[in-house]
Short mmCIF file of C-alpha atoms and ligand atoms in Angstrom, two decimals:
data_model
loop_
_atom_site.label_atom_id
_atom_site.label_comp_id
_atom_site.label_asym_id
_atom_site.label_seq_id
_atom_site.Cartn_x
_atom_site.Cartn_y
_atom_site.Cartn_z
CA UNK A 1 -0.01 -0.03 0.04
CA UNK A 2 1.30 3.46 -0.76
CA UNK A 3 -0.17 5.05 2.27
CA UNK A 4 -1.56 7.89 0.18
CA UNK A 5 -3.88 10.18 2.29
CA UNK A 6 -6.40 12.89 1.41
CA UNK A 7 -5.43 16.45 0.35
CA UNK A 8 -6.47 17.93 3.66
CA UNK A 9 -3.94 15.83 5.66
CA UNK A 10 -1.31 16.13 2.96
CA UNK A 11 -1.60 19.99 2.94
CA UNK A 12 -0.73 20.08 6.71
CA UNK A 13 2.72 18.74 5.82
CA UNK A 14 3.33 20.52 2.53
CA UNK A 15 5.86 22.89 4.03
CA UNK A 16 7.89 19.88 5.24
CA UNK A 17 7.77 18.06 1.92
CA UNK A 18 10.91 19.83 0.58
CA UNK A 19 14.18 19.69 2.42
CA UNK A 20 17.54 21.31 1.72
CA UNK A 21 18.62 18.09 0.15
CA UNK A 22 15.60 17.85 -2.20
CA UNK A 23 16.12 21.40 -3.19
CA UNK A 24 19.77 20.77 -3.92
CA UNK A 25 18.98 17.68 -5.94
CA UNK A 26 16.51 19.72 -8.04
CA UNK A 27 19.13 22.43 -8.62
CA UNK A 28 21.52 19.81 -10.08
CA UNK A 29 19.04 19.68 -13.00
CA UNK A 30 18.94 15.82 -13.17
CA UNK A 31 16.02 13.40 -13.15
CA UNK A 32 15.14 11.64 -9.98
CA UNK A 33 14.01 8.01 -10.12
CA UNK A 34 11.87 6.76 -7.19
CA UNK A 35 14.12 4.06 -5.65
CA UNK A 36 12.59 0.60 -5.02
CA UNK A 37 13.59 -1.22 -8.24
CA UNK A 38 15.63 -0.38 -11.37
CA UNK A 39 15.67 -3.29 -13.83
CA UNK A 40 19.03 -2.31 -15.32
CA UNK A 41 21.34 0.45 -14.05
CA UNK A 42 23.23 0.45 -17.31
CA UNK A 43 20.13 1.21 -19.33
CA UNK A 44 19.12 4.35 -17.38
CA UNK A 45 18.69 7.53 -19.36
CA UNK A 46 21.25 10.03 -18.18
CA UNK A 47 21.09 13.83 -18.61
CA UNK A 48 23.94 16.31 -18.99
CA UNK A 49 25.24 17.15 -15.48
CA UNK A 50 26.66 20.60 -16.03
CA UNK A 51 28.33 21.14 -12.67
CA UNK A 52 30.24 17.82 -12.81
CA UNK A 53 30.84 17.95 -16.56
CA UNK A 54 29.40 14.52 -17.02
CA UNK A 55 25.96 12.84 -17.33
CA UNK A 56 23.87 11.55 -14.46
CA UNK A 57 20.60 10.51 -12.82
CA UNK A 58 19.55 10.46 -9.17
CA UNK A 59 17.88 7.56 -7.55
CA UNK A 60 16.06 8.45 -4.31
CA UNK A 61 14.29 5.88 -2.08
CA UNK A 62 11.44 6.47 0.28
CA UNK A 63 13.72 7.70 3.15
CA UNK A 64 16.56 9.17 1.09
CA UNK A 65 16.22 12.61 2.70
CA UNK A 66 17.13 11.18 6.02
CA UNK A 67 19.73 8.58 5.14
CA UNK A 68 21.56 8.01 1.84
CA UNK A 69 21.07 8.52 -1.87
CA UNK A 70 22.19 7.00 -5.00
CA UNK A 71 23.16 8.22 -8.48
CA UNK A 72 24.60 6.89 -11.73
CA UNK A 73 27.16 8.90 -13.51
CA UNK A 74 28.75 8.70 -17.00
CA UNK A 75 32.07 10.07 -18.06
CA UNK A 76 32.23 10.44 -21.81
CA UNK A 77 34.95 8.66 -23.82
CA UNK A 78 38.27 10.52 -23.28
CA UNK A 79 36.59 12.77 -20.68
CA UNK A 80 36.94 13.65 -17.05
CA UNK A 81 34.62 14.94 -14.34
CA UNK A 82 35.26 18.36 -12.61
CA UNK A 83 37.19 18.09 -9.37
CA UNK A 84 35.07 18.04 -6.21
CA UNK A 85 35.30 17.92 -2.51
CA UNK A 86 32.40 17.20 -0.17
CA UNK A 87 31.64 17.05 3.53
CA UNK A 88 29.86 13.80 3.02
CA UNK A 89 30.87 10.16 2.35
CA UNK A 90 30.62 8.34 -0.95
CA UNK A 91 30.95 4.72 -2.13
CA UNK A 92 31.43 3.96 -5.81
CA UNK A 93 31.29 0.88 -8.01
CA UNK A 94 32.22 0.99 -11.53
CA UNK A 95 29.64 -0.33 -13.90
CA UNK A 96 31.42 0.04 -17.28
CA UNK A 97 34.71 1.18 -18.69
CA UNK A 98 38.18 1.84 -17.21
CA UNK A 99 39.66 5.01 -15.77
CA UNK A 100 41.44 6.52 -12.80
CA UNK A 101 40.74 8.77 -9.88
CA UNK A 102 43.01 11.38 -8.37
CA UNK A 103 42.50 12.03 -4.61
CA UNK A 104 44.20 14.86 -2.79
CA UNK A 105 44.00 17.18 0.26
CA UNK A 106 44.96 20.68 1.20
CA UNK A 107 48.17 19.36 2.88
CA UNK A 108 49.35 18.37 -0.69
CA UNK A 109 49.04 14.55 -0.27
CA UNK A 110 47.90 12.98 -3.41
CA UNK A 111 47.19 9.45 -4.65
CA UNK A 112 46.03 8.36 -8.09
CA UNK A 113 44.65 4.88 -8.74
CA UNK A 114 43.19 3.05 -11.72
CA UNK A 115 39.83 1.18 -11.88
CA UNK A 116 37.84 -0.84 -14.30
CA UNK A 117 34.31 -2.38 -14.52
CA UNK A 118 33.58 -4.11 -11.17
CA UNK A 119 36.06 -1.92 -9.11
CA UNK A 120 34.70 -0.51 -5.94
CA UNK A 121 36.07 2.22 -3.67
CA UNK A 122 35.15 5.11 -1.27
CA UNK A 123 36.05 8.74 -1.46
CA UNK A 124 37.69 9.78 1.82
CA UNK A 125 35.80 12.53 3.58
CA UNK A 126 36.32 16.04 2.06
CA UNK A 127 39.23 15.09 -0.05
CA UNK A 128 39.43 16.65 -3.50
CA UNK A 129 38.89 14.01 -6.12
CA UNK A 130 38.55 13.82 -9.90
CA UNK A 131 37.54 10.92 -12.08
CA UNK A 132 39.05 10.36 -15.46
CA UNK A 133 37.93 8.04 -18.28
CA UNK A 134 41.15 6.41 -19.63
CA UNK A 135 39.41 5.09 -22.79
CA UNK A 136 39.13 7.32 -25.81
CA UNK A 137 36.56 5.05 -27.33
CA UNK A 138 34.09 3.88 -24.56
CA UNK A 139 32.16 5.83 -21.93
CA UNK A 140 32.87 4.97 -18.25
CA UNK A 141 29.89 4.58 -15.98
CA UNK A 142 29.56 4.28 -12.21
CA UNK A 143 26.91 3.89 -9.54
CA UNK A 144 27.35 5.68 -6.19
CA UNK A 145 25.77 5.92 -2.85
CA UNK A 146 26.38 9.00 -0.47
CA UNK A 147 25.25 10.18 2.89
CA UNK A 148 24.81 13.61 1.45
CA UNK A 149 21.06 13.91 2.55
CA UNK A 150 21.56 14.24 6.33
CA UNK A 151 24.68 16.41 5.79
CA UNK A 152 23.09 18.87 3.39
CA UNK A 153 19.89 18.92 5.49
CA UNK A 154 21.97 19.64 8.68
CA UNK A 155 23.86 22.57 7.31
CA UNK A 156 21.43 23.89 4.56
CA UNK A 157 24.43 25.52 2.96
CA UNK A 158 25.60 23.85 -0.20
CA UNK A 159 28.70 26.11 -0.38
CA UNK A 160 29.80 24.92 2.98
CA UNK A 161 29.24 21.29 2.09
CA UNK A 162 31.14 21.37 -1.18
CA UNK A 163 33.75 24.24 -0.56
CA UNK A 164 35.19 24.01 3.01
CA UNK A 165 38.98 23.78 3.39
CA UNK A 166 39.54 21.10 6.03
CA UNK A 167 41.62 17.98 5.93
CA UNK A 168 40.68 14.91 7.92
CA UNK A 169 44.16 13.26 8.24
CA UNK A 170 42.59 10.42 10.33
CA UNK A 171 40.61 9.47 7.23
CA UNK A 172 43.15 10.17 4.53
CA UNK A 173 46.83 10.96 4.89
CA UNK A 174 48.15 10.28 1.42
CA UNK A 175 49.53 6.76 2.10
CA UNK A 176 50.85 5.56 -1.20
CA UNK A 177 49.00 2.23 -0.83
CA UNK A 178 45.78 3.84 0.27
CA UNK A 179 43.85 2.55 -2.69
CA UNK A 180 45.79 -0.77 -3.01
CA UNK A 181 43.76 -3.91 -2.84
CA UNK A 182 44.33 -5.36 0.63
CA UNK A 183 43.46 -8.93 1.63
CA UNK A 184 43.41 -8.86 5.48
CA UNK A 185 40.03 -9.74 7.04
CA UNK A 186 38.83 -9.03 10.59
CA UNK A 187 35.87 -11.36 11.13
CA UNK A 188 33.52 -10.74 8.19
CA UNK A 189 35.22 -7.33 7.33
CA UNK A 190 37.75 -6.88 4.60
CA UNK A 191 40.10 -4.21 5.60
CA UNK A 192 40.51 -2.33 2.38
CA UNK A 193 39.73 0.92 0.58
CA UNK A 194 39.66 -0.60 -2.91
CA UNK A 195 38.27 -3.84 -4.51
CA UNK A 196 39.64 -4.40 -7.96
CA UNK A 197 36.61 -6.58 -9.05
CA UNK A 198 33.57 -7.20 -6.85
CA UNK A 199 32.34 -9.90 -9.15
CA UNK A 200 35.35 -12.23 -8.45
CA UNK A 201 36.30 -11.21 -4.87
CA UNK A 202 36.64 -14.30 -2.58
CA UNK A 203 33.92 -14.31 0.10
CA UNK A 204 33.68 -15.80 3.67
CA UNK A 205 31.02 -18.43 4.52
CA UNK A 206 27.96 -17.16 6.32
CA UNK A 207 25.41 -19.70 7.17
CA UNK A 208 23.17 -17.42 9.30
CA UNK A 209 21.39 -15.87 6.27
CA UNK A 210 20.45 -19.30 4.95
CA UNK A 211 21.34 -21.65 2.05
CA UNK A 212 25.24 -21.77 2.50
CA UNK A 213 25.97 -18.33 1.22
CA UNK A 214 29.18 -16.35 1.17
CA UNK A 215 29.46 -12.82 2.58
CA UNK A 216 31.98 -10.00 3.09
CA UNK A 217 31.70 -6.71 4.62
CA UNK A 218 33.42 -3.38 4.02
CA UNK A 219 33.89 -0.15 5.87
CA UNK A 220 36.09 1.90 3.39
CA UNK A 221 38.02 5.13 3.85
CA UNK A 222 37.24 4.98 7.66
CA UNK A 223 33.73 6.02 6.70
CA UNK A 224 30.48 5.36 8.51
CA UNK A 225 28.65 3.87 5.50
CA UNK A 226 29.21 0.15 5.53
CA UNK A 227 28.47 -2.21 2.62
CA UNK A 228 28.60 -5.95 1.90
CA UNK A 229 28.64 -8.48 -0.86
CA UNK A 230 26.59 -11.64 -0.59
CA UNK A 231 26.45 -14.68 -2.82
CA UNK A 232 24.02 -17.60 -2.81
CA UNK A 233 24.38 -20.82 -4.68
CA UNK A 234 22.43 -21.98 -7.78
CA UNK A 235 18.79 -23.09 -6.99
CA UNK A 236 18.77 -21.56 -3.49
CA UNK A 237 17.10 -18.52 -1.88
CA UNK A 238 17.83 -16.44 1.14
CA UNK A 239 15.79 -16.06 4.25
CA UNK A 240 13.18 -13.37 4.27
CA UNK A 241 14.02 -10.43 6.52
CA UNK A 242 13.45 -6.69 7.01
CA UNK A 243 15.48 -3.72 8.19
CA UNK A 244 15.58 0.08 8.00
CA UNK A 245 15.80 2.11 4.79
CA UNK A 246 18.79 2.69 2.52
CA UNK A 247 20.20 -0.66 1.41
CA UNK A 248 21.03 -0.35 -2.28
CA UNK A 249 21.34 -3.90 -3.57
CA UNK A 250 23.09 -4.15 -6.86
CA UNK A 251 23.04 -7.44 -8.66
CA UNK A 252 26.58 -8.36 -9.76
CA UNK A 253 25.84 -11.73 -11.32
CA UNK A 254 23.13 -14.30 -11.64
CA UNK A 255 19.50 -14.29 -12.40
CA UNK A 256 16.45 -14.45 -10.21
CA UNK A 257 13.77 -12.39 -8.50
CA UNK A 258 13.05 -10.74 -5.18
CA UNK A 259 9.96 -10.62 -3.12
CA UNK A 260 9.23 -7.50 -1.20
CA UNK A 261 6.17 -6.87 1.01
CA UNK A 262 5.07 -4.66 3.89
CA UNK A 263 3.93 -6.69 6.84
CA UNK A 264 0.55 -8.29 6.44
CA UNK A 265 0.41 -7.78 2.61
CA UNK A 266 1.05 -10.01 -0.35
CA UNK A 267 4.58 -10.14 -1.70
CA UNK A 268 5.31 -8.30 -4.82
CA UNK A 269 7.79 -9.75 -7.24
CA UNK A 270 10.78 -8.03 -8.85
CA UNK A 271 12.80 -9.83 -11.53
CA UNK A 272 16.57 -9.23 -11.51
CA UNK A 273 19.77 -9.92 -13.59
CA UNK A 274 23.24 -8.50 -13.62
CA UNK A 275 22.86 -4.65 -13.29
CA UNK A 276 19.46 -4.62 -11.51
CA UNK A 277 19.01 -2.55 -8.39
CA UNK A 278 16.60 -3.27 -5.51
CA UNK A 279 16.11 -0.88 -2.69
CA UNK A 280 13.92 -2.53 -0.01
CA UNK A 281 11.57 0.21 1.54
CA UNK A 282 11.72 0.86 5.28
CA UNK A 283 10.73 -2.26 7.17
CA UNK A 284 9.37 -4.12 4.19
CA UNK A 285 10.17 -7.86 4.23
CA UNK A 286 12.18 -9.00 1.33
CA UNK A 287 13.69 -12.20 0.05
CA UNK A 288 16.07 -12.97 -2.79
CA UNK A 289 15.76 -16.11 -5.00
CA UNK A 290 18.30 -17.43 -7.41
CA UNK A 291 16.69 -19.08 -10.36
CA UNK A 292 19.56 -19.07 -12.85
CA UNK A 293 22.35 -21.51 -13.56
CA UNK A 294 25.09 -19.48 -11.85
CA UNK A 295 25.44 -18.33 -8.30
CA UNK A 296 23.66 -15.02 -7.50
CA UNK A 297 25.93 -12.31 -6.16
CA UNK A 298 25.05 -8.80 -5.06
CA UNK A 299 26.64 -5.75 -3.53
CA UNK A 300 24.64 -3.72 -0.89
CA UNK A 301 25.64 -0.04 -0.32
CA UNK A 302 24.10 0.77 3.08
CA UNK A 303 23.78 3.40 5.78
CA UNK A 304 23.58 2.85 9.54
CA UNK A 305 19.71 3.52 9.31
CA UNK A 306 19.53 0.14 7.60
CA UNK A 307 20.73 -1.71 10.68
CA UNK A 308 18.30 -2.12 13.50
CA UNK A 309 20.41 -3.85 16.08
CA UNK A 310 19.76 -5.71 19.33
CA UNK A 311 21.67 -4.66 22.57
CA UNK A 312 24.58 -6.88 21.51
CA UNK A 313 24.98 -4.91 18.34
CA UNK A 314 23.68 -7.69 16.14
CA UNK A 315 21.48 -6.59 13.27
CA UNK A 316 18.03 -7.92 13.95
CA UNK A 317 17.79 -8.84 10.27
CA UNK A 318 20.28 -11.67 11.23
CA UNK A 319 18.09 -12.93 14.13
CA UNK A 320 15.02 -15.23 14.06
CA UNK A 321 11.64 -13.73 14.41
CA UNK A 322 11.01 -16.51 16.94
CA UNK A 323 13.12 -14.68 19.44
CA UNK A 324 12.12 -11.16 18.45
CA UNK A 325 14.45 -10.66 15.48
CA UNK A 326 13.54 -9.53 11.96
CA UNK A 327 14.53 -12.73 9.97
CA UNK A 328 11.93 -15.31 8.92
CA UNK A 329 13.17 -18.85 9.32
CA UNK A 330 12.60 -21.19 6.45
CA UNK A 331 10.38 -23.28 8.84
CA UNK A 332 8.05 -20.38 9.17
CA UNK A 333 7.74 -19.06 5.66
CA UNK A 334 4.42 -19.33 3.77
CA UNK A 335 4.11 -22.58 1.64
CA UNK A 336 3.39 -20.28 -1.38
CA UNK A 337 7.02 -19.12 -1.24
CA UNK A 338 8.32 -22.57 -1.89
CA UNK A 339 5.80 -23.24 -4.57
CA UNK A 340 6.71 -19.98 -6.34
CA UNK A 341 10.40 -20.81 -6.21
CA UNK A 342 9.85 -24.35 -7.50
CA UNK A 343 7.69 -22.94 -10.42
CA UNK A 344 10.37 -20.43 -11.32
CA UNK A 345 13.06 -23.14 -11.24
CA UNK A 346 11.01 -25.56 -13.38
CA UNK A 347 10.87 -22.86 -16.14
CA UNK A 348 14.64 -22.87 -16.28
CA UNK A 349 15.00 -26.66 -15.89
CA UNK A 350 16.73 -26.59 -12.48
CA UNK A 351 15.72 -28.52 -9.35
CA UNK A 352 15.61 -26.69 -5.89
CA UNK A 353 18.71 -27.26 -3.90
CA UNK A 354 17.14 -26.16 -0.49
CA UNK A 355 16.70 -29.39 1.46
CA UNK A 356 20.11 -29.21 3.12
CA UNK A 357 19.38 -25.63 4.16
CA UNK A 358 16.01 -26.48 5.62
CA UNK A 359 17.67 -29.35 7.51
CA UNK A 360 20.67 -27.23 8.68
CA UNK A 361 18.27 -24.71 10.07
CA UNK A 362 16.50 -27.18 12.31
CA UNK A 363 19.60 -27.78 14.36
CA UNK A 364 19.63 -24.29 15.92
CA UNK A 365 15.97 -23.14 15.26
CA UNK A 366 14.66 -21.57 18.46
CA UNK A 367 11.30 -23.08 19.62
CA UNK A 368 8.13 -21.27 18.49
CA UNK A 369 7.03 -18.74 21.13
CA UNK A 370 4.27 -20.09 23.37
FE1 LIG B 401 17.98 -6.92 3.28
#
């Protein structure tokens, strides 16, 4: 349900509808797509982005103005974007092409690194940065998520956000290997500011989300916006769960569909393939199904508003609903879910490979509440 109310109630909030962030987005002169589902990020129509000297489109989800936003940007063949610095954080994944990014600060520290389709990195807070397309023939395209909305709303001064001289040496100090691909992990976290190719990055086993998946987490450039990659095997699906707004789920490989639904309503179905974007709305349940012949892998750009945590700091989306969490155990899902999955697999001639996941769950399944 879209929760649309009558004009009388709507008019009472009319003055709060706009925010410094929404006014700034409008002033950039680009289209805004309502975030929830984008079938193919690479196929989006981009408009000239005069200030950045490229092309772009914004994607704003239902709570963008309080958490994080998303945009797709194209650098024409042989081109470069204008240099920019910003008092908000940004995470980038390259969709197409190859290029380089120069990052520098007022102290004169400077690092340049190269990227290609599949590379992922973060822009350290308030560093100057400039992106270059290294191909004279092909455009370069990237998708980005930032926490600009709360920052722009807080200061309501775009000049301050984009034009303040202040280094944050704790975030970036010009280390030569700052954007080198590091391999050290701490628990599920990969301690790096750069991933050369998210589609081939080795993952760590994570059984808690169902069906023997792989997982890896990032917290790049000492930023506050975390992200993760998740992969699930052929003919499997993940457990349904819900969380706060702001997870931008970018499909890196595979084929399948996601169900999303607000509590008490029927699931809605969204087909995905490489390049699709799914943004589960605030507290909607959602569940991802792999119906293709290869593992399904996605990257989720997030914001702390996504994570509703228990007192131990564990996201409730990882915890069974039987003990008050926000994850639906396989044992508790509606039979229609399994039927839908079996039907979709039959179409592609694949048999479900979920039995071992159902069995594995029973070992540690909490009892149903009385
Ligand atoms: Fe999720």
